[in-house]
Amino acid sequence: MAQAATAPTSMAANRPPTRLRAAAPQTKKTRASCSARPAQAAGESPGIADRGKSRPSCKTAPAWCRHWTGVGRLRDARIRQAGHTRHHAAHPIMQQSQPAAADCTSPFERTRFMTSTASIQTVGIIGAGTMGNGIAQACAAAGLDVVMVDISEQATAKGLASIAGSFDRLIKKDKLTEADKTAALARIRTGIDYALLDTAQLVIEAATENLALKLKILQQVDERVGPDVILASNTSSISITRLAAATGRADRFIGMHFFNPVPMMALVEVIRGLQTSDATHDAVRSLAERVGKTPISVRNAPGFVVNRILVPMINEAFFVLAEGVATAEDIDEGMKLGTNQPIGPLALADLIGLDVCLSVMEVYLEEFGDSKYRPCPLLREYVAAGRLGRKTRHGVYSY
Ligand SMILES: NC(=O)c1ccc[n+]([C@@H]2O[C@H](COP(=O)([O-])OP(=O)(O)OC[C@H]3O[C@@H](n4cnc5c(N)ncnc54)[C@H](O)[C@@H]3O)[C@@H](O)[C@H]2O)c1
C-alpha cells in the first residue's frame, strides 16, 4: 500500500476522558454477561475439543501434538480470569480460530509455536515517540520487561519522561500507586543499540511512518534477533505483507496497530499479512490481552478496519456540508447525539488534519480503484487553501 498520512488514529487522543474510561472495563462487562449464562451452557455444551474441528484428543494425540493441551490450558486460564468457564462457548476466546495441527509440520515449527505462545516476557520496541513510549508503558504496567530503542539518547529520555508523566497522571487519579510506577519504570531499559533487542521474544516496530525507513529497520532487526522472535509493526498505513516480505520470517511477522494514547485506548488491530502463521497471530492476540487490550483480528488491507470506516465517514460529512444539507455545527451535533460519538466528524477532521484525511482518501482511491473513495471536492478546496484544521487554526471551524 502506498504511504498515507498517519494521524487518523490520533484523533482518539482527543476523546473526552469519560469516553476513554468507558472503553476500559471490558472484562467486567463480559463477566456480567457470563454469570447469566444458562446451566446447559455450563454443564453440557461442547468444549473446545468438540467444536467440529479435527482435533486429536489429548490422550491419543502423538507426543509432538501436545501443544494442543498447552493451548487449551492457556485459553482456559484466560477464560477463568474473565470469570467464564471453559465450556462457555460464547466467550470470544472460544470463537478464536484454533491453530491447526497441520501448522506444526516440523519439530522446529512446533518449538517455535510453544516459544511464541507461552514465553513472551520481554518486548522490544523500536521508536520511543508517541506510540513507542505508549506501548512501552502499557507493556511495563502489565508486568512485561521492555527494551525501547531509538536513534538518540535524547529521544529515549523524552520517551521515558513521557511515560513517567503519564504514570503521574494515573497516580493523581488514584488509578496507580507510586510503587506501581517505580516497579513499571524499573522494567524498562532504553538505548540506541539494537543489541538491546537480543533479549526480546517480540519486537514491535513503532518508528516514523516511512516505508524506506521501516524496511531498513526491519531488515536490520531480522538479521539480529533469533529465529523464534516475532516481529510486529505498528504502522498505520503500510502493507503488512510488504513489510513482512522484507524479512526472512514472513510467517512470524504481523501488524499490531495500537491506538493513541496507548495507555488509554483499549483496541489493538492485529493484522495478518498474507503469510502470517496462525501461531504468530494467536501469540500476538494473547500478548495484546496480557497488556490489557482488546484485540481484533484483521486481514491486511488499506486502512485496516477502523480507519477504513472512519475516514470515508468524515469524507461523507464533507459531501453533506458541500451539498448544503446542514451546517457544520448541525452535522456534528447530529452525529454526536444520533450515533453517540464523542465528537462530530467535521470537528474530528480538524483534529486529525484535513490534509491527512485527504491523503488517506487518495490512498484508498488508488488502492481499491473504486470511485466510492473519491475525496470530496470541498475537502480538496480547504486543503488547497491551507485550511488544514486545528494545526493551522482554521479548517472547517476557526480556532
Ligand atoms: N501517532 C498516532 O496517532 C499513531 C497511531 C497509530 C499508529 N501510529 C504509527 O506508529 C508509528 C510511530 O508513530 P509516532 O506517532 O509514534 O511517531 P513519532 O514521530 O512520535 O515517533 C517515531 C520515533 O521513531 C524514531 N525513529 C526514527 N528512526 C528510527 C530508527 N532507525 N530506529 C529507532 N527509532 C527510530 C524517532 O526518533 C521517533 O522518536 C508510525 O508507524 C505511525 O504510523 C501512529
Short mmCIF file of N, CA and C in Angstrom, two decimals, residues 167-278:
data_model
loop_
_atom_site.label_atom_id
_atom_site.label_comp_id
_atom_site.label_asym_id
_atom_site.label_seq_id
_atom_site.Cartn_x
_atom_site.Cartn_y
_atom_site.Cartn_z
N PHE A 167 2.27 8.06 33.98
CA PHE A 167 2.04 7.35 35.25
C PHE A 167 1.61 8.34 36.34
N ASP A 168 2.26 9.51 36.36
CA ASP A 168 1.91 10.51 37.39
C ASP A 168 0.44 10.93 37.28
N ARG A 169 -0.02 11.07 36.05
CA ARG A 169 -1.44 11.46 35.87
C ARG A 169 -2.35 10.35 36.41
N LEU A 170 -1.94 9.10 36.18
CA LEU A 170 -2.75 7.98 36.68
C LEU A 170 -2.72 7.93 38.21
N ILE A 171 -1.58 8.28 38.80
CA ILE A 171 -1.49 8.30 40.27
C ILE A 171 -2.43 9.36 40.82
N LYS A 172 -2.43 10.53 40.15
CA LYS A 172 -3.32 11.62 40.62
C LYS A 172 -4.78 11.18 40.58
N LYS A 173 -5.11 10.32 39.62
CA LYS A 173 -6.50 9.85 39.51
C LYS A 173 -6.74 8.60 40.34
N ASP A 174 -5.76 8.25 41.20
CA ASP A 174 -5.87 7.06 42.06
C ASP A 174 -5.99 5.76 41.27
N LYS A 175 -5.44 5.74 40.10
CA LYS A 175 -5.51 4.51 39.31
C LYS A 175 -4.22 3.72 39.40
N LEU A 176 -3.22 4.30 40.07
CA LEU A 176 -1.90 3.67 40.16
C LEU A 176 -1.25 4.16 41.45
N THR A 177 -0.34 3.35 42.00
CA THR A 177 0.39 3.81 43.20
C THR A 177 1.81 4.19 42.78
N GLU A 178 2.48 4.92 43.66
CA GLU A 178 3.89 5.27 43.41
C GLU A 178 4.71 4.00 43.24
N ALA A 179 4.39 2.99 44.06
CA ALA A 179 5.15 1.72 44.00
C ALA A 179 4.97 1.05 42.63
N ASP A 180 3.73 1.10 42.10
CA ASP A 180 3.47 0.51 40.77
C ASP A 180 4.32 1.24 39.73
N LYS A 181 4.35 2.56 39.85
CA LYS A 181 5.11 3.37 38.89
C LYS A 181 6.59 3.00 38.92
N THR A 182 7.13 2.94 40.14
CA THR A 182 8.56 2.63 40.29
C THR A 182 8.86 1.25 39.70
N ALA A 183 7.99 0.30 40.02
CA ALA A 183 8.22 -1.07 39.53
C ALA A 183 8.14 -1.13 38.00
N ALA A 184 7.16 -0.43 37.44
CA ALA A 184 6.99 -0.46 35.98
C ALA A 184 8.17 0.22 35.29
N LEU A 185 8.60 1.36 35.82
CA LEU A 185 9.73 2.06 35.19
C LEU A 185 11.00 1.22 35.27
N ALA A 186 11.13 0.45 36.35
CA ALA A 186 12.32 -0.39 36.52
C ALA A 186 12.36 -1.51 35.49
N ARG A 187 11.20 -1.81 34.92
CA ARG A 187 11.15 -2.89 33.91
C ARG A 187 11.53 -2.39 32.52
N ILE A 188 11.71 -1.08 32.37
CA ILE A 188 12.00 -0.54 31.02
C ILE A 188 13.48 -0.18 30.90
N ARG A 189 14.14 -0.78 29.90
CA ARG A 189 15.51 -0.39 29.58
C ARG A 189 15.50 0.33 28.24
N THR A 190 16.34 1.33 28.11
CA THR A 190 16.35 2.08 26.84
C THR A 190 17.78 2.20 26.33
N GLY A 191 17.90 2.51 25.06
CA GLY A 191 19.23 2.72 24.49
C GLY A 191 19.14 2.98 23.00
N ILE A 192 20.32 3.11 22.39
CA ILE A 192 20.34 3.37 20.94
C ILE A 192 20.94 2.18 20.18
N ASP A 193 21.32 1.14 20.92
CA ASP A 193 21.96 -0.02 20.30
C ASP A 193 20.93 -1.13 20.11
N TYR A 194 20.76 -1.57 18.88
CA TYR A 194 19.78 -2.63 18.61
C TYR A 194 20.14 -3.94 19.32
N ALA A 195 21.38 -4.03 19.83
CA ALA A 195 21.77 -5.25 20.57
C ALA A 195 20.87 -5.45 21.79
N LEU A 196 20.29 -4.37 22.27
CA LEU A 196 19.35 -4.48 23.40
C LEU A 196 18.18 -5.40 23.07
N LEU A 197 17.86 -5.47 21.79
CA LEU A 197 16.69 -6.26 21.37
C LEU A 197 16.94 -7.76 21.47
N ASP A 198 18.19 -8.14 21.69
CA ASP A 198 18.54 -9.56 21.71
C ASP A 198 17.77 -10.35 22.76
N THR A 199 17.31 -9.66 23.81
CA THR A 199 16.63 -10.39 24.89
C THR A 199 15.12 -10.51 24.65
N ALA A 200 14.62 -9.89 23.58
CA ALA A 200 13.17 -9.84 23.37
C ALA A 200 12.66 -11.08 22.63
N GLN A 201 11.43 -11.47 22.96
CA GLN A 201 10.77 -12.55 22.20
C GLN A 201 9.80 -11.97 21.18
N LEU A 202 9.46 -10.69 21.37
CA LEU A 202 8.60 -9.98 20.40
C LEU A 202 9.19 -8.59 20.22
N VAL A 203 9.36 -8.16 18.98
CA VAL A 203 9.86 -6.81 18.71
C VAL A 203 8.78 -6.05 17.93
N ILE A 204 8.37 -4.92 18.50
CA ILE A 204 7.34 -4.10 17.84
C ILE A 204 8.00 -2.85 17.27
N GLU A 205 7.91 -2.71 15.97
CA GLU A 205 8.49 -1.53 15.31
C GLU A 205 7.46 -0.40 15.37
N ALA A 206 7.87 0.71 15.99
CA ALA A 206 6.97 1.88 16.09
C ALA A 206 7.76 3.14 15.73
N ALA A 207 8.54 3.03 14.67
CA ALA A 207 9.36 4.18 14.23
C ALA A 207 8.53 5.03 13.27
N THR A 208 9.13 6.13 12.87
CA THR A 208 8.49 7.09 11.97
C THR A 208 7.85 6.41 10.76
N GLU A 209 6.67 6.90 10.38
CA GLU A 209 5.92 6.28 9.27
C GLU A 209 6.57 6.62 7.92
N ASN A 210 7.52 5.78 7.54
CA ASN A 210 8.22 5.99 6.28
C ASN A 210 8.62 4.62 5.77
N LEU A 211 8.17 4.28 4.58
CA LEU A 211 8.36 2.92 4.07
C LEU A 211 9.82 2.52 4.02
N ALA A 212 10.67 3.38 3.41
CA ALA A 212 12.08 3.03 3.26
C ALA A 212 12.74 2.82 4.63
N LEU A 213 12.41 3.71 5.56
CA LEU A 213 12.98 3.60 6.92
C LEU A 213 12.55 2.30 7.59
N LYS A 214 11.27 1.99 7.49
CA LYS A 214 10.77 0.78 8.15
C LYS A 214 11.39 -0.47 7.54
N LEU A 215 11.54 -0.48 6.21
CA LEU A 215 12.15 -1.65 5.56
C LEU A 215 13.58 -1.84 6.06
N LYS A 216 14.30 -0.71 6.15
CA LYS A 216 15.69 -0.78 6.62
C LYS A 216 15.76 -1.30 8.06
N ILE A 217 14.93 -0.74 8.91
CA ILE A 217 14.92 -1.15 10.33
C ILE A 217 14.59 -2.64 10.44
N LEU A 218 13.56 -3.06 9.71
CA LEU A 218 13.11 -4.46 9.85
C LEU A 218 14.16 -5.44 9.34
N GLN A 219 14.85 -5.05 8.26
CA GLN A 219 15.92 -5.94 7.77
C GLN A 219 17.02 -6.07 8.81
N GLN A 220 17.37 -4.94 9.42
CA GLN A 220 18.41 -4.95 10.46
C GLN A 220 18.00 -5.86 11.62
N VAL A 221 16.77 -5.68 12.06
CA VAL A 221 16.30 -6.45 13.23
C VAL A 221 16.21 -7.92 12.88
N ASP A 222 15.72 -8.21 11.68
CA ASP A 222 15.57 -9.59 11.23
C ASP A 222 16.91 -10.32 11.26
N GLU A 223 17.97 -9.61 10.85
CA GLU A 223 19.29 -10.24 10.85
C GLU A 223 19.83 -10.42 12.26
N ARG A 224 19.38 -9.58 13.15
CA ARG A 224 19.95 -9.51 14.50
C ARG A 224 19.32 -10.52 15.46
N VAL A 225 17.97 -10.60 15.46
CA VAL A 225 17.31 -11.38 16.52
C VAL A 225 17.15 -12.85 16.13
N GLY A 226 16.92 -13.69 17.13
CA GLY A 226 16.82 -15.13 16.91
C GLY A 226 15.64 -15.52 16.04
N PRO A 227 15.68 -16.75 15.48
CA PRO A 227 14.64 -17.18 14.54
C PRO A 227 13.24 -17.29 15.14
N ASP A 228 13.15 -17.46 16.46
CA ASP A 228 11.83 -17.62 17.08
C ASP A 228 11.13 -16.30 17.34
N VAL A 229 11.87 -15.22 17.24
CA VAL A 229 11.31 -13.92 17.63
C VAL A 229 10.25 -13.46 16.63
N ILE A 230 9.15 -12.99 17.17
CA ILE A 230 8.08 -12.45 16.32
C ILE A 230 8.35 -10.97 16.09
N LEU A 231 8.23 -10.53 14.85
CA LEU A 231 8.36 -9.10 14.53
C LEU A 231 6.97 -8.54 14.23
N ALA A 232 6.71 -7.35 14.77
CA ALA A 232 5.42 -6.70 14.52
C ALA A 232 5.67 -5.25 14.13
N SER A 233 4.74 -4.68 13.39
CA SER A 233 4.83 -3.25 13.07
C SER A 233 3.55 -2.56 13.51
N ASN A 234 3.73 -1.34 14.00
CA ASN A 234 2.58 -0.53 14.43
C ASN A 234 2.16 0.44 13.32
N THR A 235 2.60 0.18 12.10
CA THR A 235 2.27 1.09 11.00
C THR A 235 0.77 1.36 10.89
N SER A 236 0.44 2.59 10.50
CA SER A 236 -0.97 2.93 10.29
C SER A 236 -1.39 2.67 8.85
N SER A 237 -0.42 2.66 7.95
CA SER A 237 -0.83 2.70 6.55
C SER A 237 -0.05 1.79 5.62
N ILE A 238 1.07 1.28 6.06
CA ILE A 238 1.89 0.49 5.12
C ILE A 238 1.45 -0.98 5.17
N SER A 239 1.47 -1.61 4.00
CA SER A 239 1.03 -3.00 3.91
C SER A 239 1.89 -3.91 4.78
N ILE A 240 1.23 -4.70 5.62
CA ILE A 240 1.94 -5.65 6.48
C ILE A 240 2.62 -6.73 5.61
N THR A 241 1.95 -7.13 4.56
CA THR A 241 2.53 -8.14 3.67
C THR A 241 3.83 -7.62 3.05
N ARG A 242 3.81 -6.35 2.70
CA ARG A 242 5.00 -5.75 2.08
C ARG A 242 6.15 -5.66 3.08
N LEU A 243 5.85 -5.25 4.30
CA LEU A 243 6.90 -5.18 5.32
C LEU A 243 7.42 -6.58 5.64
N ALA A 244 6.51 -7.54 5.72
CA ALA A 244 6.90 -8.92 6.05
C ALA A 244 7.87 -9.46 5.00
N ALA A 245 7.63 -9.09 3.75
CA ALA A 245 8.44 -9.63 2.66
C ALA A 245 9.89 -9.14 2.74
N ALA A 246 10.12 -8.08 3.49
CA ALA A 246 11.48 -7.56 3.62
C ALA A 246 12.28 -8.36 4.64
N THR A 247 11.58 -9.24 5.35
CA THR A 247 12.27 -10.05 6.36
C THR A 247 12.35 -11.50 5.88
N GLY A 248 13.11 -12.29 6.59
CA GLY A 248 13.18 -13.71 6.24
C GLY A 248 12.21 -14.52 7.06
N ARG A 249 11.20 -13.85 7.64
CA ARG A 249 10.28 -14.56 8.53
C ARG A 249 8.84 -14.06 8.34
N ALA A 250 8.38 -14.11 7.10
CA ALA A 250 7.05 -13.56 6.83
C ALA A 250 5.97 -14.26 7.66
N ASP A 251 6.21 -15.52 8.03
CA ASP A 251 5.21 -16.22 8.86
C ASP A 251 5.21 -15.72 10.30
N ARG A 252 6.32 -15.15 10.71
CA ARG A 252 6.42 -14.62 12.08
C ARG A 252 6.40 -13.09 12.06
N PHE A 253 5.70 -12.52 11.11
CA PHE A 253 5.57 -11.07 11.01
C PHE A 253 4.08 -10.71 11.05
N ILE A 254 3.76 -9.62 11.74
CA ILE A 254 2.35 -9.28 11.93
C ILE A 254 2.20 -7.78 12.20
N GLY A 255 1.03 -7.25 11.99
CA GLY A 255 0.75 -5.86 12.35
C GLY A 255 0.12 -5.81 13.74
N MET A 256 0.59 -4.87 14.56
CA MET A 256 -0.06 -4.61 15.86
C MET A 256 -0.36 -3.12 15.87
N HIS A 257 -1.58 -2.77 15.51
CA HIS A 257 -1.94 -1.36 15.39
C HIS A 257 -2.60 -0.88 16.67
N PHE A 258 -1.78 -0.25 17.51
CA PHE A 258 -2.29 0.33 18.75
C PHE A 258 -2.92 1.68 18.43
N PHE A 259 -3.73 2.17 19.37
CA PHE A 259 -4.37 3.48 19.18
C PHE A 259 -3.86 4.47 20.21
N ASN A 260 -3.92 5.70 19.85
CA ASN A 260 -3.31 6.78 20.62
C ASN A 260 -4.36 7.51 21.48
N PRO A 261 -4.15 7.73 22.75
CA PRO A 261 -2.98 7.36 23.55
C PRO A 261 -3.05 5.90 24.00
N VAL A 262 -1.95 5.20 23.79
CA VAL A 262 -1.95 3.75 24.01
C VAL A 262 -2.42 3.34 25.42
N PRO A 263 -1.96 4.01 26.48
CA PRO A 263 -2.38 3.54 27.80
C PRO A 263 -3.89 3.63 28.02
N MET A 264 -4.56 4.50 27.28
CA MET A 264 -5.99 4.71 27.49
C MET A 264 -6.86 3.92 26.51
N MET A 265 -6.37 3.68 25.33
CA MET A 265 -7.22 3.10 24.28
C MET A 265 -7.18 1.58 24.33
N ALA A 266 -8.36 0.98 24.33
CA ALA A 266 -8.47 -0.46 24.57
C ALA A 266 -8.15 -1.31 23.34
N LEU A 267 -8.23 -0.70 22.17
CA LEU A 267 -8.17 -1.53 20.95
C LEU A 267 -6.75 -1.75 20.42
N VAL A 268 -6.52 -2.97 19.93
CA VAL A 268 -5.35 -3.25 19.09
C VAL A 268 -5.86 -4.02 17.87
N GLU A 269 -5.59 -3.48 16.68
CA GLU A 269 -5.89 -4.24 15.46
C GLU A 269 -4.70 -5.18 15.22
N VAL A 270 -4.97 -6.47 15.19
CA VAL A 270 -3.93 -7.46 14.92
C VAL A 270 -4.06 -7.83 13.45
N ILE A 271 -3.07 -7.40 12.66
CA ILE A 271 -3.22 -7.51 11.21
C ILE A 271 -2.35 -8.61 10.64
N ARG A 272 -3.02 -9.54 9.99
CA ARG A 272 -2.30 -10.66 9.40
C ARG A 272 -1.88 -10.32 7.98
N GLY A 273 -0.58 -10.45 7.72
CA GLY A 273 -0.10 -10.36 6.34
C GLY A 273 -0.46 -11.66 5.62
N LEU A 274 -0.18 -11.68 4.34
CA LEU A 274 -0.55 -12.87 3.56
C LEU A 274 0.03 -14.15 4.14
N GLN A 275 1.26 -14.07 4.68
CA GLN A 275 1.92 -15.30 5.13
C GLN A 275 2.01 -15.43 6.65
N THR A 276 1.36 -14.55 7.39
CA THR A 276 1.41 -14.65 8.86
C THR A 276 0.81 -15.99 9.30
N SER A 277 1.53 -16.70 10.16
CA SER A 277 1.02 -18.02 10.58
C SER A 277 -0.03 -17.87 11.68
N ASP A 278 -0.82 -18.92 11.84
CA ASP A 278 -1.81 -18.95 12.93
C ASP A 278 -1.12 -18.82 14.28
#
